[in-house]
């Protein structure tokens, strides 16, 4: 039985004043979340503040990205060890906004995945197709290529210590959620692909859905056999909505 994970990706939102009420709000309702692990991924600069607020709770901390190098002349970048240093458990890698806005490749994403693992972080590897790729009927090829870059570099066993997030790009921040059947189809494809290489890894890996998941649609999505949680953007900025998604994962 895979434990559900509900992770909030705050993206580039918030301020020093807003992070405290957000975290306190989540903490206040946490007792109602009985099964899922809850995690939050604040902007880098707020991570230490959020870490202090989370101390002694079961809420995990993550970062939204990470560099693939350990240290050195990489202006503006954050190394994996810096994230473990400030209490992060997770690091998102390959979010579609990194891939599409900043041109980050499958290979660079795989390299970040490897560096994160090496530092003891659990990577949350994002994969997903663009609208035109879905319309061309190449969703599975795209997802297989994105996963393949990581498997080629790190081997399939590495995915056993990681989390995968399937995020159809056309559903992110658009209010257009994949239907539970559309999402389940791709989740099952991902698990099946992994099972061809290693059945234990396939059975173990948590595959989250991301893309306009909210309090209203979470229960249906989370009831699907291969959907093990959510990577939540917009709805993670409101404690009651984020908690409602966590509650929807209760078993
Ligand atoms: P969204 O974002 O929930 O706002 O669609 C999800 C994500 O990008 O991780």
mmCIF file of C-alpha atoms and ligand atoms in Angstrom:
data_model
loop_
_atom_site.group_PDB
_atom_site.id
_atom_site.type_symbol
_atom_site.label_atom_id
_atom_site.label_comp_id
_atom_site.label_asym_id
_atom_site.label_seq_id
_atom_site.Cartn_x
_atom_site.Cartn_y
_atom_site.Cartn_z
ATOM 1 C CA UNK A 1 0.000 0.000 0.000
ATOM 2 C CA UNK A 2 1.551 3.275 -1.124
ATOM 3 C CA UNK A 3 1.106 6.191 1.260
ATOM 4 C CA UNK A 4 -0.519 9.136 -0.500
ATOM 5 C CA UNK A 5 1.534 12.330 -0.728
ATOM 6 C CA UNK A 6 -0.055 15.740 -1.110
ATOM 7 C CA UNK A 7 2.623 18.317 -1.892
ATOM 8 C CA UNK A 8 2.027 22.040 -2.256
ATOM 9 C CA UNK A 9 4.062 23.847 -4.881
ATOM 10 C CA UNK A 10 3.763 27.490 -3.895
ATOM 11 C CA UNK A 11 5.653 28.603 -7.021
ATOM 12 C CA UNK A 12 6.743 32.276 -6.946
ATOM 13 C CA UNK A 13 4.026 33.384 -4.532
ATOM 14 C CA UNK A 14 3.877 34.772 -1.011
ATOM 15 C CA UNK A 15 5.798 37.077 1.269
ATOM 16 C CA UNK A 16 7.412 36.930 4.677
ATOM 17 C CA UNK A 17 4.069 38.075 6.101
ATOM 18 C CA UNK A 18 1.951 35.526 4.264
ATOM 19 C CA UNK A 19 3.887 32.314 4.903
ATOM 20 C CA UNK A 20 3.131 32.213 8.635
ATOM 21 C CA UNK A 21 -0.684 32.276 8.381
ATOM 22 C CA UNK A 22 -0.518 29.784 5.515
ATOM 23 C CA UNK A 23 1.560 27.274 7.463
ATOM 24 C CA UNK A 24 -0.322 27.849 10.723
ATOM 25 C CA UNK A 25 -3.589 27.300 8.878
ATOM 26 C CA UNK A 26 -2.378 23.966 7.525
ATOM 27 C CA UNK A 27 -1.088 22.915 10.942
ATOM 28 C CA UNK A 28 -4.409 23.797 12.578
ATOM 29 C CA UNK A 29 -6.337 21.347 10.399
ATOM 30 C CA UNK A 30 -3.753 18.612 10.140
ATOM 31 C CA UNK A 31 -5.552 16.224 12.507
ATOM 32 C CA UNK A 32 -8.217 15.660 9.853
ATOM 33 C CA UNK A 33 -5.630 14.318 7.408
ATOM 34 C CA UNK A 34 -5.276 10.710 8.486
ATOM 35 C CA UNK A 35 -3.431 8.956 5.685
ATOM 36 C CA UNK A 36 -1.509 11.281 3.387
ATOM 37 C CA UNK A 37 1.855 12.805 4.020
ATOM 38 C CA UNK A 38 1.545 16.566 3.528
ATOM 39 C CA UNK A 39 4.471 18.573 2.157
ATOM 40 C CA UNK A 40 5.033 22.194 1.200
ATOM 41 C CA UNK A 41 7.530 23.615 -1.295
ATOM 42 C CA UNK A 42 7.998 27.330 -0.618
ATOM 43 C CA UNK A 43 10.188 29.731 -2.606
ATOM 44 C CA UNK A 44 13.821 29.197 -1.574
ATOM 45 C CA UNK A 45 14.132 32.348 0.542
ATOM 46 C CA UNK A 46 11.225 31.357 2.789
ATOM 47 C CA UNK A 47 12.404 27.793 3.389
ATOM 48 C CA UNK A 48 14.158 28.501 6.728
ATOM 49 C CA UNK A 49 11.142 30.438 8.019
ATOM 50 C CA UNK A 50 8.808 27.635 6.990
ATOM 51 C CA UNK A 51 11.172 25.004 8.440
ATOM 52 C CA UNK A 52 10.952 26.719 11.830
ATOM 53 C CA UNK A 53 7.152 26.840 11.616
ATOM 54 C CA UNK A 54 6.997 23.145 10.685
ATOM 55 C CA UNK A 55 9.295 21.935 13.466
ATOM 56 C CA UNK A 56 7.645 19.141 15.432
ATOM 57 C CA UNK A 57 4.882 18.600 12.858
ATOM 58 C CA UNK A 58 4.526 15.791 10.331
ATOM 59 C CA UNK A 59 4.484 18.217 7.394
ATOM 60 C CA UNK A 60 7.474 17.699 5.126
ATOM 61 C CA UNK A 61 9.445 20.445 3.464
ATOM 62 C CA UNK A 62 10.580 20.584 -0.146
ATOM 63 C CA UNK A 63 12.127 22.946 -2.661
ATOM 64 C CA UNK A 64 10.741 23.784 -6.081
ATOM 65 C CA UNK A 65 13.983 23.116 -7.925
ATOM 66 C CA UNK A 66 17.640 22.334 -7.282
ATOM 67 C CA UNK A 67 20.894 22.653 -9.192
ATOM 68 C CA UNK A 68 22.823 19.600 -10.375
ATOM 69 C CA UNK A 69 26.202 20.789 -9.045
ATOM 70 C CA UNK A 70 27.504 20.458 -5.494
ATOM 71 C CA UNK A 71 29.033 23.933 -5.130
ATOM 72 C CA UNK A 72 31.012 26.536 -6.992
ATOM 73 C CA UNK A 73 30.653 29.310 -9.518
ATOM 74 C CA UNK A 74 26.974 28.902 -10.442
ATOM 75 C CA UNK A 75 25.550 32.350 -9.799
ATOM 76 C CA UNK A 76 21.951 32.306 -8.681
ATOM 77 C CA UNK A 77 21.747 28.548 -8.153
ATOM 78 C CA UNK A 78 21.035 26.435 -5.067
ATOM 79 C CA UNK A 79 22.876 23.166 -4.403
ATOM 80 C CA UNK A 80 21.225 19.964 -3.131
ATOM 81 C CA UNK A 81 23.227 20.006 0.120
ATOM 82 C CA UNK A 82 22.007 23.502 0.867
ATOM 83 C CA UNK A 83 18.476 22.161 0.766
ATOM 84 C CA UNK A 84 19.154 19.277 3.130
ATOM 85 C CA UNK A 85 21.024 21.760 5.330
ATOM 86 C CA UNK A 86 17.847 23.810 5.841
ATOM 87 C CA UNK A 87 15.629 20.787 6.415
ATOM 88 C CA UNK A 88 14.262 19.841 3.008
ATOM 89 C CA UNK A 89 13.177 16.279 2.337
ATOM 90 C CA UNK A 90 11.978 16.794 -1.231
ATOM 91 C CA UNK A 91 13.090 18.708 -4.320
ATOM 92 C CA UNK A 92 10.887 19.102 -7.373
ATOM 93 C CA UNK A 93 12.845 18.548 -10.601
ATOM 94 C CA UNK A 94 11.741 19.079 -14.173
ATOM 95 C CA UNK A 95 8.600 21.069 -13.447
ATOM 96 C CA UNK A 96 7.052 22.045 -16.775
ATOM 97 C CA UNK A 97 7.615 25.729 -15.974
ATOM 98 C CA UNK A 98 11.351 24.990 -15.685
ATOM 99 C CA UNK A 99 11.259 22.987 -18.898
ATOM 100 C CA UNK A 100 9.181 25.401 -20.969
ATOM 101 C CA UNK A 101 9.995 28.882 -19.612
ATOM 102 C CA UNK A 102 13.680 28.261 -18.843
ATOM 103 C CA UNK A 103 14.395 25.672 -21.517
ATOM 104 C CA UNK A 104 15.593 22.952 -19.158
ATOM 105 C CA UNK A 105 16.180 19.713 -21.026
ATOM 106 C CA UNK A 106 15.433 16.099 -20.154
ATOM 107 C CA UNK A 107 19.174 15.564 -19.643
ATOM 108 C CA UNK A 108 19.557 18.529 -17.278
ATOM 109 C CA UNK A 109 16.499 17.385 -15.353
ATOM 110 C CA UNK A 110 17.975 13.896 -15.050
ATOM 111 C CA UNK A 111 21.221 15.404 -13.803
ATOM 112 C CA UNK A 112 19.340 17.384 -11.148
ATOM 113 C CA UNK A 113 17.475 14.208 -10.176
ATOM 114 C CA UNK A 114 20.797 12.411 -9.684
ATOM 115 C CA UNK A 115 22.331 15.252 -7.666
ATOM 116 C CA UNK A 116 19.284 15.518 -5.446
ATOM 117 C CA UNK A 117 19.366 11.799 -4.650
ATOM 118 C CA UNK A 118 23.090 11.876 -3.994
ATOM 119 C CA UNK A 119 22.500 14.567 -1.369
ATOM 120 C CA UNK A 120 19.761 12.516 0.297
ATOM 121 C CA UNK A 121 16.812 14.443 -1.091
ATOM 122 C CA UNK A 122 13.777 12.697 -2.504
ATOM 123 C CA UNK A 123 13.290 14.068 -6.014
ATOM 124 C CA UNK A 124 9.766 14.733 -7.233
ATOM 125 C CA UNK A 125 10.250 14.206 -10.961
ATOM 126 C CA UNK A 126 7.654 16.028 -13.049
ATOM 127 C CA UNK A 127 6.648 14.672 -16.433
ATOM 128 C CA UNK A 128 3.807 15.604 -18.747
ATOM 129 C CA UNK A 129 2.791 16.530 -22.239
ATOM 130 C CA UNK A 130 1.906 19.842 -23.871
ATOM 131 C CA UNK A 131 -1.576 20.326 -25.317
ATOM 132 C CA UNK A 132 -0.304 19.948 -28.886
ATOM 133 C CA UNK A 133 1.473 16.735 -27.920
ATOM 134 C CA UNK A 134 -1.773 15.329 -26.505
ATOM 135 C CA UNK A 135 -3.593 16.404 -29.652
ATOM 136 C CA UNK A 136 -0.966 14.669 -31.775
ATOM 137 C CA UNK A 137 -1.506 11.502 -29.748
ATOM 138 C CA UNK A 138 2.083 11.383 -28.499
ATOM 139 C CA UNK A 139 1.467 11.751 -24.751
ATOM 140 C CA UNK A 140 2.962 8.342 -23.974
ATOM 141 C CA UNK A 141 6.058 8.949 -26.102
ATOM 142 C CA UNK A 142 6.698 12.283 -24.373
ATOM 143 C CA UNK A 143 6.294 10.860 -20.879
ATOM 144 C CA UNK A 144 8.414 7.814 -21.762
ATOM 145 C CA UNK A 145 11.172 10.075 -23.113
ATOM 146 C CA UNK A 146 11.170 12.251 -19.964
ATOM 147 C CA UNK A 147 11.279 9.187 -17.706
ATOM 148 C CA UNK A 148 13.807 7.492 -19.953
ATOM 149 C CA UNK A 149 16.364 10.276 -19.477
ATOM 150 C CA UNK A 150 16.362 9.602 -15.736
ATOM 151 C CA UNK A 151 16.428 5.821 -16.120
ATOM 152 C CA UNK A 152 19.317 6.049 -18.565
ATOM 153 C CA UNK A 153 21.394 8.137 -16.162
ATOM 154 C CA UNK A 154 20.440 6.631 -12.833
ATOM 155 C CA UNK A 155 18.900 3.223 -13.528
ATOM 156 C CA UNK A 156 15.327 2.242 -12.795
ATOM 157 C CA UNK A 157 16.048 1.405 -9.141
ATOM 158 C CA UNK A 158 16.635 5.113 -8.472
ATOM 159 C CA UNK A 159 12.963 5.734 -9.096
ATOM 160 C CA UNK A 160 12.179 3.484 -6.151
ATOM 161 C CA UNK A 161 13.488 6.257 -3.868
ATOM 162 C CA UNK A 162 11.738 9.025 -5.734
ATOM 163 C CA UNK A 163 8.315 10.418 -6.485
ATOM 164 C CA UNK A 164 6.922 10.953 -9.974
ATOM 165 C CA UNK A 165 4.398 13.690 -10.706
ATOM 166 C CA UNK A 166 2.374 13.413 -13.885
ATOM 167 C CA UNK A 167 1.375 16.942 -14.789
ATOM 168 C CA UNK A 168 -0.266 17.457 -18.174
ATOM 169 C CA UNK A 169 0.985 20.937 -19.063
ATOM 170 C CA UNK A 170 -2.407 21.972 -20.459
ATOM 171 C CA UNK A 171 -3.946 21.365 -17.014
ATOM 172 C CA UNK A 172 -1.465 23.416 -14.982
ATOM 173 C CA UNK A 173 -2.883 26.655 -13.657
ATOM 174 C CA UNK A 174 -5.609 26.602 -16.301
ATOM 175 C CA UNK A 175 -8.504 25.245 -14.286
ATOM 176 C CA UNK A 176 -8.702 22.426 -16.883
ATOM 177 C CA UNK A 177 -8.116 19.242 -14.918
ATOM 178 C CA UNK A 178 -7.475 15.950 -16.650
ATOM 179 C CA UNK A 179 -10.468 13.698 -16.100
ATOM 180 C CA UNK A 180 -9.812 10.908 -13.599
ATOM 181 C CA UNK A 181 -9.789 8.437 -16.513
ATOM 182 C CA UNK A 182 -7.355 10.534 -18.577
ATOM 183 C CA UNK A 183 -5.011 10.850 -15.615
ATOM 184 C CA UNK A 184 -5.321 7.197 -14.608
ATOM 185 C CA UNK A 185 -4.488 6.115 -18.157
ATOM 186 C CA UNK A 186 -1.139 7.928 -18.074
ATOM 187 C CA UNK A 187 -0.391 6.909 -14.481
ATOM 188 C CA UNK A 188 -0.998 3.269 -15.426
ATOM 189 C CA UNK A 189 1.215 3.720 -18.488
ATOM 190 C CA UNK A 190 4.050 5.087 -16.304
ATOM 191 C CA UNK A 191 3.709 2.278 -13.781
ATOM 192 C CA UNK A 192 3.556 -0.267 -16.590
ATOM 193 C CA UNK A 193 6.690 1.118 -18.230
ATOM 194 C CA UNK A 194 8.553 0.845 -14.928
ATOM 195 C CA UNK A 195 7.179 -2.656 -14.346
ATOM 196 C CA UNK A 196 8.768 -3.795 -17.611
ATOM 197 C CA UNK A 197 12.114 -2.992 -15.984
ATOM 198 C CA UNK A 198 11.511 -3.617 -12.289
ATOM 199 C CA UNK A 199 8.219 -4.792 -10.816
ATOM 200 C CA UNK A 200 9.157 -3.825 -7.248
ATOM 201 C CA UNK A 201 10.002 -0.253 -8.194
ATOM 202 C CA UNK A 202 6.772 0.021 -10.176
ATOM 203 C CA UNK A 203 4.726 -1.225 -7.227
ATOM 204 C CA UNK A 204 6.461 1.095 -4.784
ATOM 205 C CA UNK A 205 6.820 4.443 -6.548
ATOM 206 C CA UNK A 206 4.287 7.132 -5.688
ATOM 207 C CA UNK A 207 2.851 8.753 -8.808
ATOM 208 C CA UNK A 208 1.178 12.085 -8.063
ATOM 209 C CA UNK A 209 -1.212 13.928 -10.329
ATOM 210 C CA UNK A 210 -0.756 17.672 -10.814
ATOM 211 C CA UNK A 211 -2.721 20.198 -12.818
ATOM 212 C CA UNK A 212 -5.615 22.170 -11.353
ATOM 213 C CA UNK A 213 -6.260 19.604 -8.628
ATOM 214 C CA UNK A 214 -8.501 21.260 -6.053
ATOM 215 C CA UNK A 215 -10.868 20.639 -3.151
ATOM 216 C CA UNK A 216 -13.691 19.819 -5.561
ATOM 217 C CA UNK A 217 -12.019 17.313 -7.867
ATOM 218 C CA UNK A 218 -9.396 15.713 -5.606
ATOM 219 C CA UNK A 219 -11.495 12.845 -4.218
ATOM 220 C CA UNK A 220 -12.351 11.496 -7.661
ATOM 221 C CA UNK A 221 -8.773 11.753 -8.925
ATOM 222 C CA UNK A 222 -7.359 10.219 -5.754
ATOM 223 C CA UNK A 223 -9.763 7.281 -5.979
ATOM 224 C CA UNK A 224 -8.017 6.041 -9.138
ATOM 225 C CA UNK A 225 -5.829 2.968 -8.700
ATOM 226 C CA UNK A 226 -2.537 4.511 -9.806
ATOM 227 C CA UNK A 227 -2.942 8.070 -8.482
ATOM 228 C CA UNK A 228 -1.030 8.251 -5.208
ATOM 229 C CA UNK A 229 -1.460 11.891 -4.343
ATOM 230 C CA UNK A 230 -1.188 15.347 -5.802
ATOM 231 C CA UNK A 231 1.251 18.106 -6.626
ATOM 232 C CA UNK A 232 -0.850 21.153 -5.955
ATOM 233 C CA UNK A 233 -0.166 24.675 -7.190
ATOM 234 C CA UNK A 234 -2.931 27.262 -6.818
ATOM 235 C CA UNK A 235 -4.995 25.318 -4.277
ATOM 236 C CA UNK A 236 -1.984 24.895 -1.985
ATOM 237 C CA UNK A 237 -1.979 28.625 -1.227
ATOM 238 C CA UNK A 238 -5.224 28.384 0.775
ATOM 239 C CA UNK A 239 -4.971 26.243 3.926
ATOM 240 C CA UNK A 240 -8.594 25.057 3.761
ATOM 241 C CA UNK A 241 -8.299 23.967 0.113
ATOM 242 C CA UNK A 242 -4.946 22.275 0.637
ATOM 243 C CA UNK A 243 -6.274 20.457 3.711
ATOM 244 C CA UNK A 244 -9.403 19.404 1.818
ATOM 245 C CA UNK A 245 -7.175 17.674 -0.722
ATOM 246 C CA UNK A 246 -5.285 15.950 2.097
ATOM 247 C CA UNK A 247 -8.606 14.833 3.606
ATOM 248 C CA UNK A 248 -9.730 13.548 0.200
ATOM 249 C CA UNK A 249 -6.766 11.161 0.395
ATOM 250 C CA UNK A 250 -7.934 9.651 3.718
ATOM 251 C CA UNK A 251 -8.368 5.872 3.487
HETATM 252 P P1 LIG B 1 -1.837 24.010 -10.403
HETATM 253 O O1 LIG B 1 -0.266 23.738 -10.490
HETATM 254 O O2 LIG B 1 -2.387 23.154 -9.302
HETATM 255 O O3 LIG B 1 -1.956 25.480 -10.082
HETATM 256 O O4 LIG B 1 -2.412 23.666 -11.744
HETATM 257 C C1 LIG B 1 0.262 22.441 -10.320
HETATM 258 C C2 LIG B 1 1.756 22.459 -10.537
HETATM 259 O O5 LIG B 1 2.219 23.181 -11.423
HETATM 260 O O6 LIG B 1 2.519 21.760 -9.830
#
